[in-house]
Short mmCIF file of C-alpha atoms in Angstrom, two decimals:
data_model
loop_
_atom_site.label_atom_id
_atom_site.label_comp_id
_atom_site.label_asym_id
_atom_site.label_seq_id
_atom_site.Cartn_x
_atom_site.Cartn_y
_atom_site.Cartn_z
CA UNK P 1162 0.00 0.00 0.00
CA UNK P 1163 2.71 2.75 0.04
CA UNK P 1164 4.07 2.00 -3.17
CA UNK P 1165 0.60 3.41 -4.47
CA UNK P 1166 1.72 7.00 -4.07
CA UNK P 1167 4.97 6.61 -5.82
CA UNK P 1168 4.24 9.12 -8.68
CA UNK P 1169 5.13 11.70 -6.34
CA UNK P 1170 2.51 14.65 -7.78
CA UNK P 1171 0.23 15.78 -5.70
CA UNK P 1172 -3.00 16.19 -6.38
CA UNK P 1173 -4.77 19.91 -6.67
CA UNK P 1174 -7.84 21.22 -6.17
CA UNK P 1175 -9.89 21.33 -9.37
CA UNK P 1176 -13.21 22.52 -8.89
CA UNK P 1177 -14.89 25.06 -6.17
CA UNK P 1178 -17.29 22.90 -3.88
CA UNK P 1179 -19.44 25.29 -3.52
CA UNK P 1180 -23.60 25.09 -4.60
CA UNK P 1181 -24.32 25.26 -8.25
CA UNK P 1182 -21.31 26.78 -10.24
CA UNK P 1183 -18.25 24.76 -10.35
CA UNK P 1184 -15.04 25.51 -12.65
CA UNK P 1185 -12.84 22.90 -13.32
CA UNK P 1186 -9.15 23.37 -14.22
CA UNK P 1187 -8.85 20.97 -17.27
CA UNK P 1188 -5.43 20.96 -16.63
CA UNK P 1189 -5.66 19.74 -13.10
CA UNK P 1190 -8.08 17.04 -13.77
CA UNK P 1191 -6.17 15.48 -16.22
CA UNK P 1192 -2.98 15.46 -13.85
CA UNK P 1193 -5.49 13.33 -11.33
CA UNK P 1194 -6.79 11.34 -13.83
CA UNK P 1195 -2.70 10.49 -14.79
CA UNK P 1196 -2.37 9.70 -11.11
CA UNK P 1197 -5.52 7.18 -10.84
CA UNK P 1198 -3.97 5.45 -13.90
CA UNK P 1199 -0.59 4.85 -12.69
CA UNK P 1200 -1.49 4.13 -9.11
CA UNK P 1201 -3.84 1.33 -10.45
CA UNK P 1202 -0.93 0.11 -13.09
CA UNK P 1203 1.79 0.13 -10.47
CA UNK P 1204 -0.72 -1.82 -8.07
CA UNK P 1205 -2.03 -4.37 -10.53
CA UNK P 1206 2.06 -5.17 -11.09
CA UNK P 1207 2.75 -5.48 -7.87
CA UNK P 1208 -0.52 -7.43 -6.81
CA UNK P 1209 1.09 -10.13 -9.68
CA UNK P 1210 4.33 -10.43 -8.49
CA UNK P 1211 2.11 -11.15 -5.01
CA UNK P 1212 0.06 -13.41 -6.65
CA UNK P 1213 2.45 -15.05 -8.26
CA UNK P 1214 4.89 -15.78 -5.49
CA UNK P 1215 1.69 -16.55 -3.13
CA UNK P 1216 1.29 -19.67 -5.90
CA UNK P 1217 -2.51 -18.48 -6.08
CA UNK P 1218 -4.30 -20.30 -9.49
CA UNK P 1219 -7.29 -20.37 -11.56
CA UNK P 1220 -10.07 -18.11 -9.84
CA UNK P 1221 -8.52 -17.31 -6.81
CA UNK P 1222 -5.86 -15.35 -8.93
CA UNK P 1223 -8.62 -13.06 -10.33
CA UNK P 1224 -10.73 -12.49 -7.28
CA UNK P 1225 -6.55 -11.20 -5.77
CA UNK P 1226 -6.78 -8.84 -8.67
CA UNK P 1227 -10.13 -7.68 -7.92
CA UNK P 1228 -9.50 -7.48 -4.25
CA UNK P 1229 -5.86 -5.28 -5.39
CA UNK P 1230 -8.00 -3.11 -7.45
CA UNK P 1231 -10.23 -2.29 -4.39
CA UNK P 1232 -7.83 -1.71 -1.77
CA UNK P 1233 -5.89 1.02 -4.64
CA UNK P 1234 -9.52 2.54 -4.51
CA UNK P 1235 -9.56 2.72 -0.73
CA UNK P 1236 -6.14 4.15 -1.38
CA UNK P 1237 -7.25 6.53 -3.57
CA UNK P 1238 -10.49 7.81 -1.81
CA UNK P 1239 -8.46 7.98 1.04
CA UNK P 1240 -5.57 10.70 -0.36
CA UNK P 1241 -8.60 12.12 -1.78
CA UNK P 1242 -10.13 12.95 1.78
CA UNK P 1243 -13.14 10.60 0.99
CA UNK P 1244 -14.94 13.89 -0.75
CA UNK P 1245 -14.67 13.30 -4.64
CA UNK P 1246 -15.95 16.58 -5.54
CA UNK P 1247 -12.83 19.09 -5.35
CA UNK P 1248 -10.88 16.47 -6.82
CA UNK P 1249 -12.52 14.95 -9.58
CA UNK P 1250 -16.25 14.47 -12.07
CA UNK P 1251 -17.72 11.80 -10.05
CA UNK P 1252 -16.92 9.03 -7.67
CA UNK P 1253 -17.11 6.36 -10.66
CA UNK P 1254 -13.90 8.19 -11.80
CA UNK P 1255 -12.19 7.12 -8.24
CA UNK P 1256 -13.57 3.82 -8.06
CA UNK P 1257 -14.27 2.43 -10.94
CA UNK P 1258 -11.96 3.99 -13.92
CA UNK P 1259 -9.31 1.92 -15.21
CA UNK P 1260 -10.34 -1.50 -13.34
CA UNK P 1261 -9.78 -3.49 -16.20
CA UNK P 1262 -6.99 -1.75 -17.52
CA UNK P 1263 -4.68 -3.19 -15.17
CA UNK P 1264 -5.68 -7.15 -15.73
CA UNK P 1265 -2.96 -7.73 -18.51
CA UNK P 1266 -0.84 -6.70 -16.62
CA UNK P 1267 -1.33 -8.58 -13.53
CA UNK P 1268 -1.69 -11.64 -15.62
CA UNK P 1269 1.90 -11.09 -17.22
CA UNK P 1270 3.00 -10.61 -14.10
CA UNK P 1271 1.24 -13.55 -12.59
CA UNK P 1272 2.29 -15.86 -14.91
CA UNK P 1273 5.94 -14.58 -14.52
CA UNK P 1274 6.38 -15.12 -10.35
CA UNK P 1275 4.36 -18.15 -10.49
CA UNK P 1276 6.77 -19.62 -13.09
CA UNK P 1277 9.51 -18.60 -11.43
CA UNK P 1278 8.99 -19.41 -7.56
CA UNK P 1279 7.17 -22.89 -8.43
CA UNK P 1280 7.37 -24.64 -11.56
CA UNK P 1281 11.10 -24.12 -11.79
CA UNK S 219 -5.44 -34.19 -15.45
CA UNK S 220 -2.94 -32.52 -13.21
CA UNK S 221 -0.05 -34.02 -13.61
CA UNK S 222 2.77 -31.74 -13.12
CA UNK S 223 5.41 -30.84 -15.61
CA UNK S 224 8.81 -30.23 -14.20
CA UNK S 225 10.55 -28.04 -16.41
CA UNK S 226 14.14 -27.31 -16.88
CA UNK S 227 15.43 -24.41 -15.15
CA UNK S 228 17.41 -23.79 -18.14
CA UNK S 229 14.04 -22.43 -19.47
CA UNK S 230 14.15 -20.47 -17.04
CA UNK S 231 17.09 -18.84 -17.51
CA UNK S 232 17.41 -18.97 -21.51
CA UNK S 233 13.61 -18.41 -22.46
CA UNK S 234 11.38 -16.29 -20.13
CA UNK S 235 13.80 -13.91 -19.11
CA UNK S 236 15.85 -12.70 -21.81
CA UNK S 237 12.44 -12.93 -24.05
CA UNK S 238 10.50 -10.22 -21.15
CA UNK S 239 13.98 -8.26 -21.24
CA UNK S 240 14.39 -8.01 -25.16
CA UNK S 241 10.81 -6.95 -25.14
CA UNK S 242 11.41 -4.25 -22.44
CA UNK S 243 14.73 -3.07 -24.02
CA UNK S 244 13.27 -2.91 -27.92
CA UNK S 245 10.21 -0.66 -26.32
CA UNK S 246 12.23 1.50 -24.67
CA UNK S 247 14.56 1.84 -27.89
CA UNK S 248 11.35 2.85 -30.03
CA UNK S 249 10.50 5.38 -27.79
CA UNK S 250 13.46 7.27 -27.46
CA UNK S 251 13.55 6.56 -31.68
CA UNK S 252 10.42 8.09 -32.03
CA UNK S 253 11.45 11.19 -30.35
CA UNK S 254 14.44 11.54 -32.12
CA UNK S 255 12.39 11.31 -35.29
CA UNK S 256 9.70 13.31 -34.53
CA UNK S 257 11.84 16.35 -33.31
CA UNK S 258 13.76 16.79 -36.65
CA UNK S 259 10.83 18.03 -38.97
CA UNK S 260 9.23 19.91 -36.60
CA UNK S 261 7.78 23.20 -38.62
CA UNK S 262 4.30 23.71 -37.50
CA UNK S 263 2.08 25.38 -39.80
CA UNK S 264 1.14 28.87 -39.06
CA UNK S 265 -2.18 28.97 -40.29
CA UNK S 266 -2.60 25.73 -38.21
CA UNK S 267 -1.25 26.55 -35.05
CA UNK S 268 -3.42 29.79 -35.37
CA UNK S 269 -6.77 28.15 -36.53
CA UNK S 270 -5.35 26.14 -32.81
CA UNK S 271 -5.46 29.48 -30.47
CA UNK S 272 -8.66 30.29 -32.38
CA UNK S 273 -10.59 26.92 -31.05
CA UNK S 274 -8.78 27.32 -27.98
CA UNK S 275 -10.33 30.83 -27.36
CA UNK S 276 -13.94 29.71 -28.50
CA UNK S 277 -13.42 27.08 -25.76
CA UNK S 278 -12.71 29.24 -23.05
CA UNK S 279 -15.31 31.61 -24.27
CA UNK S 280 -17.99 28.81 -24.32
CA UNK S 281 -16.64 27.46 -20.67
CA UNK S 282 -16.59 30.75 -18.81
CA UNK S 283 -19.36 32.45 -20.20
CA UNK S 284 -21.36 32.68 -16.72
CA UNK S 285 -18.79 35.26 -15.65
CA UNK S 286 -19.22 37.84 -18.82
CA UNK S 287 -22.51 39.83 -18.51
CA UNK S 288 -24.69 39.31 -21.44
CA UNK S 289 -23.60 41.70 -23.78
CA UNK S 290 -20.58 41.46 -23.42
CA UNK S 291 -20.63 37.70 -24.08
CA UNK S 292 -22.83 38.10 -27.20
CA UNK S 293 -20.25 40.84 -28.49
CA UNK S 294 -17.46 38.10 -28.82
CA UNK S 295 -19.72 35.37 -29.85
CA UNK S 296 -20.63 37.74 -32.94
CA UNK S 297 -16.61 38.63 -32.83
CA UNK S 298 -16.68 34.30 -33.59
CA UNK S 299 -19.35 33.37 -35.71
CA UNK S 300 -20.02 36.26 -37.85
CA UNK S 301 -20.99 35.44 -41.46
CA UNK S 302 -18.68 37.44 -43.04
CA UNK S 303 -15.50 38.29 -41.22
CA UNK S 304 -15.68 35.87 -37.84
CA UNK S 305 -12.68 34.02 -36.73
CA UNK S 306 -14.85 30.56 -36.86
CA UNK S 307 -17.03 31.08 -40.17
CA UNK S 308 -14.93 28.87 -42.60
CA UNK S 309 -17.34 28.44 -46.25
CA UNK S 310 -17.92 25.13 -47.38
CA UNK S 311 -15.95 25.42 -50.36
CA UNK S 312 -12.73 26.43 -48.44
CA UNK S 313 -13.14 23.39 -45.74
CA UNK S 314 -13.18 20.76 -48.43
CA UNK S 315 -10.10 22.21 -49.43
CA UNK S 316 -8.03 21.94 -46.24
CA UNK S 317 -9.03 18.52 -45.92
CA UNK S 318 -8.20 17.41 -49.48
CA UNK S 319 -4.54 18.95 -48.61
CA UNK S 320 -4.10 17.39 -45.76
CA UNK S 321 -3.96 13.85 -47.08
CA UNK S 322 -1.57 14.69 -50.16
CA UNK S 323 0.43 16.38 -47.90
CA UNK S 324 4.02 14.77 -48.67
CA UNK S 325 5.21 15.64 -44.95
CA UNK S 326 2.06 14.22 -43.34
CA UNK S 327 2.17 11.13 -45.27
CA UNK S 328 5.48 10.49 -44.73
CA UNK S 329 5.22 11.20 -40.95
CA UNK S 330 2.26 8.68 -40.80
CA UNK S 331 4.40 5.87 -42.89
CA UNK S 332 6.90 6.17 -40.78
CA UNK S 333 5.08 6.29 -37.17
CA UNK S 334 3.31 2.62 -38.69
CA UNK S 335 6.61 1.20 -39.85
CA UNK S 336 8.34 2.15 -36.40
CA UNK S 337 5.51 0.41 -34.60
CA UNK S 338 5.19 -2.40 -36.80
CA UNK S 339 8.56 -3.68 -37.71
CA UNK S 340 10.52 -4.20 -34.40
CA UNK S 341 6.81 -6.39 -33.45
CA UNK S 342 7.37 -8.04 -36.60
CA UNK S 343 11.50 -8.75 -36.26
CA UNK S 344 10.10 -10.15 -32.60
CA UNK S 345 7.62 -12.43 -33.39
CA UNK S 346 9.98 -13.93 -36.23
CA UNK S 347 12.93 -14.34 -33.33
CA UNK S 348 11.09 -16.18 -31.01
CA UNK S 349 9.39 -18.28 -33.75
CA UNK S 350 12.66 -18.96 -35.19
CA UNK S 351 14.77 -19.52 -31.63
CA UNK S 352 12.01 -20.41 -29.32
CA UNK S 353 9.61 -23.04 -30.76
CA UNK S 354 9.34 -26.39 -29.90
CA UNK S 355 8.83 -26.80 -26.50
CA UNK S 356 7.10 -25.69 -23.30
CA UNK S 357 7.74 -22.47 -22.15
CA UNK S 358 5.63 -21.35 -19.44
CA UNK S 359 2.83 -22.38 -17.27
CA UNK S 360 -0.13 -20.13 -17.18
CA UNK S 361 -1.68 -19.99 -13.78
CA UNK S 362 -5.27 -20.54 -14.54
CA UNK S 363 -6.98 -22.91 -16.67
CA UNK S 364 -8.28 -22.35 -19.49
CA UNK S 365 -10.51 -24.48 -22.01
CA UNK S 366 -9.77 -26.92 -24.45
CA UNK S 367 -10.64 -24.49 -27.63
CA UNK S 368 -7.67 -22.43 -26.98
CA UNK S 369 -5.27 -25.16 -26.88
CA UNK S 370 -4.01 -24.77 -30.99
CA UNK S 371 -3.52 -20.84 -30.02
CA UNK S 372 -0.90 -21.35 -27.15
CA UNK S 373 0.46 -24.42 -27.99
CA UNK S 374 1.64 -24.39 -31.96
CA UNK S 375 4.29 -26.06 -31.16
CA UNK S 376 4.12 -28.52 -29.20
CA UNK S 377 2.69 -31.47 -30.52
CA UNK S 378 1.51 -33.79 -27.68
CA UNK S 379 -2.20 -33.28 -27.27
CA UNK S 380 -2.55 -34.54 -23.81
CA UNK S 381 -0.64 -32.08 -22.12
CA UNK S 382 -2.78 -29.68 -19.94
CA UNK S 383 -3.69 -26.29 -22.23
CA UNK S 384 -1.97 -24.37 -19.35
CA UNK S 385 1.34 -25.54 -20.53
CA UNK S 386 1.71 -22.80 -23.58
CA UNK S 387 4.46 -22.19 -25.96
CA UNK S 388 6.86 -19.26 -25.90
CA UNK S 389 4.85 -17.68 -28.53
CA UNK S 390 1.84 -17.00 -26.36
CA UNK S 391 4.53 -15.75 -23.62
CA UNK S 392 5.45 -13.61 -26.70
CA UNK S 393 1.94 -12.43 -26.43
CA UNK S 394 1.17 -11.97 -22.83
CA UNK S 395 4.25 -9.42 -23.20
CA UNK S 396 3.37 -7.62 -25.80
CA UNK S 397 0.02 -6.89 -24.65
CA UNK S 398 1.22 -6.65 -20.13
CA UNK S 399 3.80 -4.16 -21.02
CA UNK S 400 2.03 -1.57 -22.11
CA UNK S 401 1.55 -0.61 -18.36
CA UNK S 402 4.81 -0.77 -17.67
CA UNK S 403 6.06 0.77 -20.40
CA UNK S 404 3.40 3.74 -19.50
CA UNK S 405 5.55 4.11 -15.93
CA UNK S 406 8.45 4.43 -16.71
CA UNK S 407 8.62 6.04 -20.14
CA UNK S 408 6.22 9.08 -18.47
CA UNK S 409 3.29 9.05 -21.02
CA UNK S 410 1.86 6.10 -23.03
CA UNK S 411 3.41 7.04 -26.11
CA UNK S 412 5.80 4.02 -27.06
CA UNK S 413 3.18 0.96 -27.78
CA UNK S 414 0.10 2.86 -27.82
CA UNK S 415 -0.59 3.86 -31.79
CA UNK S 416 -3.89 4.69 -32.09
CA UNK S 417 -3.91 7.40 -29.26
CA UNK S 418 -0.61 8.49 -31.29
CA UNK S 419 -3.21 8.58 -34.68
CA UNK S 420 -5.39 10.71 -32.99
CA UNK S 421 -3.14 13.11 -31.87
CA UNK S 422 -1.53 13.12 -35.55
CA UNK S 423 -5.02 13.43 -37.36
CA UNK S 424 -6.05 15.77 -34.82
CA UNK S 425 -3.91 18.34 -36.23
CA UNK S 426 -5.02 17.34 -39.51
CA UNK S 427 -8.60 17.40 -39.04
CA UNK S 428 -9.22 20.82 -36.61
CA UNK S 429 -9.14 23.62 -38.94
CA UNK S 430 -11.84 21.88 -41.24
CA UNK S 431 -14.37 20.20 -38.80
CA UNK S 432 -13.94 21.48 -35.13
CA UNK S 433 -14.06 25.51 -36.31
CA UNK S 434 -18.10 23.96 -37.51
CA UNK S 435 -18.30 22.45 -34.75
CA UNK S 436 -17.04 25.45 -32.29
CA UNK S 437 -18.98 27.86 -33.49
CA UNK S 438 -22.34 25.76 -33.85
CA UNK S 439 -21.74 24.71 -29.96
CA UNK S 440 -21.57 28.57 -29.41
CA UNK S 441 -24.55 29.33 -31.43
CA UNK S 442 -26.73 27.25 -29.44
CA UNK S 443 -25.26 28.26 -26.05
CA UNK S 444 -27.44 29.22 -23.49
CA UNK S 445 -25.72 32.35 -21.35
CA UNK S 446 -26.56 32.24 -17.77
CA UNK S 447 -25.25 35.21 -15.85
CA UNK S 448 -23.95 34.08 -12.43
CA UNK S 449 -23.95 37.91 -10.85
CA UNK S 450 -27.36 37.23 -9.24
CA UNK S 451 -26.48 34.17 -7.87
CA UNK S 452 -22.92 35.16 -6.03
CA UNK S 453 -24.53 36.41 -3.16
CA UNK S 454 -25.78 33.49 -1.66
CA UNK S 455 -22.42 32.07 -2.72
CA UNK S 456 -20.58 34.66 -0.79
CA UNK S 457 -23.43 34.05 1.66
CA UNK S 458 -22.50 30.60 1.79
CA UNK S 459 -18.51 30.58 1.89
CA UNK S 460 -18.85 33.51 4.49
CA UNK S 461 -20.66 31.14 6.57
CA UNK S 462 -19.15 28.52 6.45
CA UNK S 463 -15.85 30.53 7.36
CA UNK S 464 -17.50 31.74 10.45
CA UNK S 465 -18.90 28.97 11.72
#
């Protein structure tokens, strides 16, 4: 869990939270959106090394992933003060965006430790 | 079903990991070649880059409208969209143009040819290696099962058809790589920019494309906008922030 913060940006405020008129900062969104991604790559890499080395197979492998994907959305909602609304559109955006994005990775991974710590 | 394969460690050494690391190293060389490339014919258009600001202005217009009282916002959008002199008012005959020009564009075509042929020919060189070197045996041992259909896609060459489908050949590891890289390649290269192509298309044809569709498509999004002027409202705003300061 601190590896997820690795990118070293921090985030910025990107909307006013007040009533009915918010401005966003384009710019800043798209620097938290770039954070979301990476966290979520860098965890779904390191949940397959985990995986891999744990010797986990067939389902239980993919429910890991799942269960790595939530935790780096705790994570995230967490740095995020658990209000999405200065931060970012919506709370899909936090918890949802890029949950599939990180499988192929995690598989390579996967495949990678588990080869490596038990068939050889 | 399960019996177990032991495999030589020699695999191990000689198979997986110089495969992932040639992988890793020939992505990391196309990036840096792509940069090199694409900073020698730099030489952005003027009339491009300036048909650019002009979207980029509508856009701001069209996003902070609420601020501007009415007239004044109804001043520039005339100043945008008038029929004979506005920035955004391109006539149809001149659009077609652009876009014709674009695509016999030597530069543009070349760029393109070149951006395919970078992506495509170190994947193709690749594929032919590990064919060449690496068929023949088992490579790897996928960690989940899959079913029997996919057992002629990761196991072309191996020839024993008992063995269980999650014993695959080194050209599905060939696969797995090309496709579970990507996300690594998109930490530590900074942006996606090495393996992903078709964001890199868009970007290209972007260029291509603004002057002739988006400038339509600016000014028709600022014909139709609706202008809302937040003065009245900013006093229970103020209200609100003032209390919430206080309290």
């Amino acid at each position: 869990m601190a590896g997820h913060d690795e990118s070293s940006v921090s985030r910025k405020k990107s909307s006013d939270s007040v009533d009915e008129i918010s401005t966003f900062s384009a710019e800043n969104m798209q620097n938290n959106a770039k954070i979301i991604y990476y966290s979520r790559t860098f965890m779904s890499i390191i949940g397959g090394v985990v995986a891999g080395i744990l010797g986990f197979t067939g389902l239980t492998g993919f429910i890991f992933y799942f269960l790595v994907m939530a935790i780096t959305s705790v994570g995230l909602a967490a740095k995020a003060g658990f209000s999405a609304h200065p931060y970012f559109d919506s709370w899909n955006q936090i918890l949802l965006d890029g949950f599939l994005g990180g499988l192929l990775s995690f598989v390579l991974f996967w495949t990678f430790a588990y080869d490596m710590v038990h068939i050889f | 079903m399960a019996e177990d394969l032991v495999l030589d460690t020699a695999i191990r050494d000689w198979v997986l990991i110089p495969l992932s690391v040639v992988m890793v190293l020939i992505g990391i060389l196309r990036y840096f070649v792509s940069k090199l490339m694409r900073s020698s014919n730099q030489a952005p258009d003027p009339k491009m880059v300036k048909e650019g600001q002009v979207i980029i202005r509508a856009r701001n217009l069209r996003a902070a409208a609420n601020y501007i009282p009415a007239k004044s916002f109804r001043a520039r959008r005339v100043y945008f969209s008038n029929e004979e002199n506005g920035l955004l008012y391109v006539p149809k005959g001149q659009a077609q143009n652009a876009q014709a020009q674009m695509f016999s564009d030597p530069n543009m075509a070349m760029d393109m040819m070149k951006k395919n042929l970078s992506m495509i020919i170190p994947q193709t060189l690749t594929f032919a290696w590990v064919n060449f070197f690496f068929s023949g045996f088992v490579a790897a041992k996928i960690p989940f099962p899959l079913t029997q259909r996919f057992r002629s896609m990761l196991q072309n060459g191996i020839d024993l058809s008992t063995v269980d489908v999650s014993y695959v050949s080194s050209r599905s590891w060939y696969f797995l790589n090309l496709f579970g890289l990507r996300g690594l390649f998109s930490l530590i290269l900074g942006e996606e920019n090495a393996t992903d192509d078709t964001q890199r298309m868009m970007q290209m044809s972007g260029f291509g494309f603004d002057p002739t569709k988006s400038l339509g498509a600016e000014k028709d999004s600022l014909d139709i906008f609706q202008h809302e002027w937040a003065l009245p409202k900013f006093e229970q705003r103020a209200e609100a922030v003032l209390k919430k300061l206080v309290s």
